[in-house]
Amino acid sequence: MFDFKPNEALGKPELYRQLNEAADALTSAEPDAVANMANVAALIWEFVPELNWAGFYRMGGNASGGDELVLGPFNGRPACIRIPIGVGVCGAAAKTGETQLVEDVHAFPGHIACDTASRSEVVVPVMRDGKVIAVIDLDSPRPARFTQEDADGLEALARMLVDRI
Ligand code: SME
């Protein structure tokens, strides 16, 4: 129905510009957060090469009334459902509110191996009014797959999505 397949020769800034334009078009008129996260996870999967996982974790509550990341829409293998704040790469992004660019996940203290194929990872927080409401997580089987250009493109995506998810 939608054909957003990018040209594989695109440089990263242009790839993320096109990805974000497509994400904007798909989410701007839709109020349902799950539908929007599902379509954006699918777009990332289509646009960004060399991934084995791409999707969302949302800030949710745990049984003790504290905060915890809860699995949202994604593409890839079934993943850990709940991640405590501060644990692993996603938990670090949720705790600090800062993007985590990890060249070698095996060297990251507390990394959670949902898929043993993952070798590098980027996690970008989605911030609303100074608080983390979700994170966008991309994993790759290639070490050092992600650079600052990926982080920049995904941070722009996160800013655009903040009131749509
Ligand atoms: N590796 C992540 C967990 C989520 S999965 O990669 C989908 C982490 O350490 O937070």
XYZ file of N, CA and C and ligand atoms in Angstrom:
505
model
N 0.821 -1.199 0.000
C 0.000 0.000 0.000
C 0.861 1.257 0.000
N 1.833 1.334 0.928
C 2.773 2.450 0.888
C 4.103 1.918 0.385
N 4.708 2.609 -0.568
C 6.001 2.165 -1.072
C 7.040 3.230 -0.769
N 7.706 3.063 0.386
C 8.685 4.054 0.819
C 10.113 3.535 0.662
N 10.287 2.470 -0.130
C 11.612 1.849 -0.195
C 12.654 2.869 -0.660
N 13.681 3.111 0.136
C 14.668 4.121 -0.251
C 15.713 3.567 -1.217
N 16.414 4.467 -1.860
C 17.566 4.111 -2.677
C 18.704 3.701 -1.739
N 19.284 2.532 -1.945
C 20.298 2.033 -1.009
C 21.588 2.844 -1.032
N 21.767 3.667 -2.076
C 22.998 4.445 -2.174
C 22.916 5.767 -1.405
N 21.773 6.030 -0.776
C 21.622 7.297 -0.055
C 22.624 7.392 1.089
N 23.169 8.592 1.294
C 23.964 8.822 2.489
C 23.028 8.877 3.695
N 23.613 8.739 4.889
C 22.751 8.662 6.086
C 21.889 9.906 6.304
N 22.422 11.132 6.154
C 21.545 12.291 6.400
C 20.327 12.297 5.484
N 20.523 11.975 4.213
C 19.403 11.969 3.278
C 18.472 10.788 3.564
N 19.030 9.654 3.934
C 18.195 8.491 4.292
C 17.271 8.832 5.465
N 17.829 9.467 6.496
C 16.992 9.806 7.657
C 16.022 10.936 7.320
N 16.419 11.860 6.414
C 15.479 12.909 6.010
C 14.253 12.265 5.346
N 14.500 11.294 4.467
C 13.382 10.628 3.780
C 12.566 9.772 4.749
N 13.250 9.072 5.631
C 12.564 8.259 6.639
C 11.657 9.144 7.503
N 12.188 10.279 7.942
C 11.418 11.150 8.831
C 10.257 11.806 8.093
N 10.451 12.084 6.809
C 9.363 12.647 6.008
C 8.234 11.615 5.874
N 8.604 10.358 5.614
C 7.600 9.291 5.498
C 6.900 9.074 6.843
N 7.667 9.110 7.940
C 7.085 8.915 9.277
C 6.128 10.053 9.605
N 6.499 11.260 9.213
C 5.635 12.426 9.444
C 4.316 12.230 8.687
N 4.425 11.823 7.431
C 3.226 11.648 6.599
C 2.308 10.568 7.182
N 2.897 9.500 7.724
C 2.089 8.384 8.228
C 1.451 8.659 9.583
N 2.049 9.560 10.373
C 1.581 9.728 11.756
C 0.870 11.054 12.024
N 0.972 12.008 11.109
C 0.505 13.360 11.440
C -0.995 13.435 11.713
N -1.785 12.602 11.046
C -3.239 12.702 11.213
C -3.819 11.576 12.066
N -2.937 10.737 12.660
C -3.428 9.558 13.394
C -3.194 9.730 14.901
N -4.239 9.731 15.710
C -4.052 9.921 17.148
C -3.649 8.652 17.919
N -3.743 7.479 17.303
C -3.466 6.249 18.063
C -1.959 5.996 18.160
N -1.452 6.001 19.384
C -0.009 5.887 19.610
C 0.541 4.545 19.139
N -0.190 3.460 19.401
C 0.320 2.136 19.020
C 0.402 2.015 17.495
N -0.628 2.503 16.803
C -0.606 2.473 15.334
C 0.594 3.258 14.808
N 0.849 4.414 15.415
C 1.968 5.244 14.938
C 3.309 4.573 15.214
N 3.488 4.000 16.402
C 4.753 3.314 16.704
C 4.937 2.106 15.791
N 3.848 1.385 15.495
C 3.938 0.208 14.630
C 4.398 0.607 13.228
N 3.815 1.668 12.692
C 4.210 2.089 11.349
C 5.633 2.651 11.333
N 6.024 3.370 12.365
C 7.385 3.917 12.386
C 8.408 2.783 12.543
N 8.101 1.775 13.364
C 9.009 0.627 13.484
C 9.170 -0.062 12.129
N 8.064 -0.183 11.391
C 8.125 -0.807 10.058
C 8.937 0.040 9.089
N 8.777 1.360 9.169
C 9.543 2.257 8.284
C 11.036 2.163 8.565
N 11.415 2.169 9.842
C 12.839 2.064 10.193
C 13.405 0.774 9.600
N 12.648 -0.295 9.745
C 13.066 -1.617 9.247
C 13.273 -1.584 7.738
N 12.395 -0.848 7.027
C 12.499 -0.749 5.567
C 13.669 0.134 5.146
N 13.881 1.216 5.866
C 14.836 2.235 5.434
C 16.270 1.958 5.867
N 16.459 1.458 7.070
C 17.813 1.421 7.650
C 18.400 0.028 7.439
N 19.498 -0.067 6.690
C 20.073 -1.382 6.410
C 20.817 -1.974 7.611
N 21.041 -3.282 7.557
C 21.867 -4.031 8.525
C 21.304 -3.996 9.942
N 19.995 -4.177 10.058
C 19.378 -4.248 11.390
C 18.916 -5.665 11.685
N 18.934 -6.053 12.958
C 18.248 -7.287 13.342
C 17.120 -7.015 14.342
N 16.972 -5.718 14.745
C 15.854 -5.361 15.634
C 15.661 -3.849 15.558
N 14.414 -3.418 15.519
C 14.128 -1.980 15.530
C 12.750 -1.762 16.114
N 12.665 -0.919 17.146
C 11.345 -0.668 17.699
C 11.375 0.227 18.920
N 10.278 0.143 19.688
C 10.028 1.059 20.800
C 9.934 0.313 22.125
N 10.410 0.962 23.169
C 10.025 0.627 24.548
C 9.375 1.876 25.120
N 8.229 1.719 25.783
C 7.545 2.864 26.401
C 7.764 2.864 27.907
N 7.726 4.057 28.491
C 7.812 4.154 29.937
C 6.481 3.671 30.508
N 6.548 2.704 31.391
C 5.324 2.171 31.995
C 5.546 1.923 33.472
N 4.515 1.431 34.144
C 4.628 1.184 35.576
C 4.924 -0.281 35.868
N 5.666 -0.520 36.969
C 5.850 -1.900 37.414
C 4.926 -2.190 38.597
N 4.972 -3.435 39.090
C 4.032 -3.849 40.133
C 4.218 -3.050 41.416
N 5.410 -2.483 41.640
C 5.652 -1.713 42.866
C 5.361 -0.230 42.692
N 4.793 0.145 41.548
C 4.449 1.549 41.341
C 5.588 2.384 40.787
N 6.721 1.749 40.500
C 7.856 2.488 39.922
C 7.806 2.488 38.407
N 8.771 3.205 37.819
C 8.849 3.239 36.359
C 9.632 2.038 35.830
N 9.303 1.646 34.619
C 9.956 0.521 33.972
C 9.711 0.675 32.472
N 10.662 0.251 31.646
C 10.405 0.255 30.203
C 9.602 -0.992 29.838
N 8.609 -0.791 28.976
C 7.745 -1.904 28.537
C 7.811 -1.983 27.011
N 7.961 -3.196 26.518
C 8.089 -3.425 25.074
C 6.917 -2.826 24.297
N 7.238 -2.136 23.207
C 6.231 -1.595 22.300
C 6.363 -2.228 20.923
N 5.752 -1.621 19.908
C 5.823 -2.168 18.552
C 7.264 -2.227 18.035
N 7.569 -3.294 17.299
C 8.939 -3.498 16.810
C 8.946 -4.439 15.606
N 10.104 -4.543 14.969
C 10.395 -5.605 14.001
C 11.641 -6.323 14.480
N 11.677 -7.632 14.261
C 12.822 -8.424 14.708
C 12.336 -9.586 15.540
N 13.265 -10.229 16.260
C 12.898 -11.398 17.069
C 12.167 -10.945 18.336
N 11.313 -11.813 18.886
C 10.652 -11.486 20.149
C 11.688 -11.039 21.187
N 11.327 -10.023 21.992
C 12.333 -9.363 22.840
C 11.900 -9.354 24.300
N 12.842 -8.949 25.176
C 12.556 -8.792 26.607
C 11.386 -7.827 26.746
N 10.435 -8.157 27.606
C 9.210 -7.350 27.706
C 9.418 -6.151 28.619
N 10.067 -6.362 29.763
C 10.234 -5.263 30.727
C 11.711 -5.053 31.052
N 12.124 -3.790 31.071
C 13.514 -3.447 31.356
C 13.524 -2.395 32.468
N 14.174 -2.700 33.607
C 14.245 -1.707 34.685
C 15.036 -0.469 34.245
N 14.638 0.708 34.756
C 15.346 1.957 34.445
C 16.788 1.837 34.945
N 17.723 2.153 34.059
C 19.140 2.084 34.439
C 19.798 0.777 34.059
N 19.025 -0.201 33.602
C 19.608 -1.501 33.257
C 19.732 -1.641 31.740
N 20.918 -2.074 31.275
C 21.143 -2.274 29.845
C 21.207 -0.951 29.092
N 21.250 -1.059 27.784
C 21.418 0.139 26.944
C 20.130 0.962 26.949
N 18.984 0.287 26.813
C 17.703 1.014 26.832
C 17.486 1.668 28.190
N 17.784 0.922 29.252
C 17.594 1.462 30.596
C 18.503 2.657 30.864
N 19.712 2.651 30.273
C 20.633 3.778 30.433
C 20.071 5.014 29.723
N 19.506 4.830 28.536
C 18.905 5.956 27.808
C 17.711 6.508 28.585
N 16.923 5.604 29.170
C 15.745 6.041 29.931
C 16.158 6.779 31.197
N 17.253 6.328 31.823
C 17.685 6.953 33.083
C 18.309 8.317 32.854
N 19.137 8.429 31.808
C 19.904 9.660 31.593
C 19.196 10.646 30.675
N 18.264 10.160 29.854
C 17.654 11.021 28.843
C 18.613 11.328 27.706
N 19.681 10.530 27.607
C 20.683 10.778 26.561
C 20.799 9.576 25.633
N 21.053 9.882 24.352
C 21.254 8.833 23.352
C 22.434 7.952 23.724
N 22.265 6.648 23.543
C 23.343 5.691 23.805
C 23.785 5.090 22.464
N 25.033 5.365 22.103
C 25.613 4.868 20.852
C 26.652 3.830 21.248
N 26.343 2.550 20.993
C 27.189 1.480 21.528
C 27.814 0.694 20.380
N 29.135 0.847 20.224
C 29.819 0.177 19.107
C 29.917 -1.325 19.327
N 30.075 -1.743 20.591
C 30.246 -3.163 20.906
C 29.390 -3.476 22.129
N 28.252 -4.114 21.884
C 27.331 -4.359 23.002
C 27.951 -5.273 24.062
N 28.895 -6.119 23.659
C 29.513 -7.024 24.628
C 30.351 -6.256 25.653
N 30.758 -5.041 25.279
C 31.570 -4.231 26.190
C 30.718 -3.288 27.037
N 29.386 -3.299 26.826
C 28.512 -2.381 27.577
C 28.058 -3.073 28.859
N 28.366 -2.489 30.021
C 27.984 -3.144 31.283
C 26.467 -3.305 31.381
N 26.017 -4.531 31.607
C 24.587 -4.784 31.815
C 23.779 -4.918 30.546
N 24.465 -4.911 29.394
C 23.725 -5.063 28.134
C 22.818 -6.290 28.210
N 21.573 -6.120 27.718
C 20.608 -7.218 27.735
C 20.565 -7.831 26.343
N 20.967 -9.079 26.225
C 21.032 -9.728 24.913
C 19.692 -10.378 24.584
N 18.799 -9.602 23.956
C 17.519 -10.179 23.538
C 17.737 -11.072 22.324
N 18.659 -10.681 21.459
C 18.997 -11.460 20.268
C 20.518 -11.572 20.256
N 21.017 -12.793 20.315
C 22.476 -12.966 20.422
C 23.194 -12.487 19.160
N 22.458 -12.249 18.073
C 23.089 -11.728 16.845
C 23.504 -10.270 16.995
N 22.931 -9.546 17.956
C 23.219 -8.113 18.087
C 24.666 -7.874 18.475
N 25.323 -6.957 17.750
C 26.704 -6.584 18.081
C 26.856 -5.106 18.377
N 25.995 -4.269 17.782
C 26.033 -2.840 18.099
C 24.604 -2.328 18.214
N 24.458 -1.147 18.835
C 23.111 -0.696 19.187
C 23.084 0.824 19.330
N 21.950 1.436 18.971
C 21.730 2.846 19.277
C 20.350 2.967 19.909
N 20.277 3.704 21.008
C 18.998 3.916 21.695
C 18.819 5.421 21.914
N 17.675 5.919 21.428
C 17.391 7.356 21.473
C 16.152 7.588 22.342
N 16.250 8.455 23.355
C 15.063 8.719 24.168
C 14.088 9.646 23.458
N 12.808 9.445 23.714
C 11.764 10.373 23.270
C 11.368 11.160 24.520
N 11.595 12.483 24.487
C 11.417 13.323 25.679
C 10.200 14.220 25.519
N 9.348 14.234 26.544
C 8.225 15.196 26.577
C 8.297 15.957 27.902
N 8.324 17.290 27.822
C 8.415 18.136 29.010
C 9.549 17.692 29.938
N 10.694 17.358 29.336
C 11.865 17.005 30.129
C 11.862 15.593 30.679
N 10.836 14.806 30.354
C 10.777 13.424 30.855
C 10.821 12.433 29.700
N 11.471 11.287 29.946
C 11.525 10.238 28.928
C 10.177 9.515 28.895
N 9.521 9.511 27.724
C 8.243 8.793 27.614
C 8.400 7.473 26.865
N 9.513 7.326 26.128
C 9.760 6.103 25.360
C 11.210 6.131 24.893
N 11.691 5.010 24.386
C 12.988 5.006 23.691
C 12.804 4.291 22.357
N 13.610 4.710 21.380
C 13.673 4.030 20.082
C 14.976 3.240 20.091
N 14.893 1.939 19.827
C 16.050 1.035 19.940
C 16.322 0.377 18.590
N 17.549 0.487 18.092
C 17.957 -0.202 16.865
C 19.158 -1.078 17.196
N 19.128 -2.334 16.741
C 20.235 -3.267 16.940
C 20.753 -3.719 15.583
N 22.063 -3.988 15.519
C 22.666 -4.473 14.274
C 23.569 -5.656 14.562
N 23.654 -6.599 13.619
C 24.613 -7.702 13.771
C 26.043 -7.271 13.443
N 26.221 -6.037 12.917
C 27.564 -5.572 12.555
C 28.123 -4.681 13.663
N 29.334 -4.965 14.152
C 29.931 -4.093 15.164
C 30.077 -2.667 14.626
N 29.878 -1.679 15.489
C 30.051 -0.261 15.138
C 29.211 0.143 13.921
N 28.037 -0.442 13.796
C 27.156 -0.120 12.670
C 26.635 1.319 12.744
N 26.443 1.840 13.966
C 25.789 3.139 14.134
C 26.802 4.232 14.445
N 26.563 5.420 13.849
C 27.442 6.570 14.053
C 26.593 7.745 14.528
N 27.269 8.875 14.739
C 26.557 10.076 15.166
C 25.484 10.471 14.146
N 25.708 10.157 12.872
C 24.697 10.490 11.854
C 23.400 9.704 12.081
N 23.521 8.437 12.507
C 22.317 7.673 12.861
C 21.645 8.313 14.072
N 22.439 8.668 15.062
C 21.875 9.280 16.271
C 21.166 10.582 15.926
N 21.788 11.405 15.077
C 21.168 12.686 14.704
C 19.822 12.451 14.005
N 19.788 11.512 13.061
C 18.551 11.242 12.323
C 17.459 10.705 13.226
N 17.842 9.817 14.154
C 16.846 9.225 15.054
C 16.383 10.227 16.112
N 17.264 11.129 16.519
C 16.840 12.171 17.475
C 15.829 13.109 16.822
N 16.024 13.416 15.547
C 15.039 14.241 14.828
C 13.703 13.498 14.736
N 13.772 12.197 14.497
C 12.550 11.380 14.459
C 11.846 11.414 15.819
N 12.615 11.256 16.884
C 12.039 11.261 18.237
C 11.351 12.591 18.535
N 11.982 13.700 18.136
C 11.371 15.022 18.387
C 10.051 15.154 17.622
N 10.029 14.635 16.407
C 8.820 14.742 15.586
C 7.671 13.887 16.168
N 8.034 12.761 16.798
C 7.015 11.815 17.259
C 6.449 12.119 18.642
N 7.040 13.091 19.338
C 6.796 13.197 20.772
C 5.311 13.308 21.145
N 4.504 13.981 20.349
C 3.078 14.078 20.688
C 2.208 13.117 19.866
N 2.853 12.128 19.251
C 2.094 11.194 18.396
C 2.181 9.754 18.886
N 2.939 9.534 19.978
C 3.077 8.162 20.471
C 2.735 8.104 21.968
N 19.786 -4.733 24.155
C 18.839 -3.910 24.844
C 17.585 -4.670 25.172
C 16.523 -4.549 24.173
S 16.780 -5.530 22.830
O 18.028 -5.198 22.177
C 15.523 -5.468 21.791
C 19.431 -3.324 26.097
O 20.517 -3.710 26.520
O 18.777 -2.481 26.678
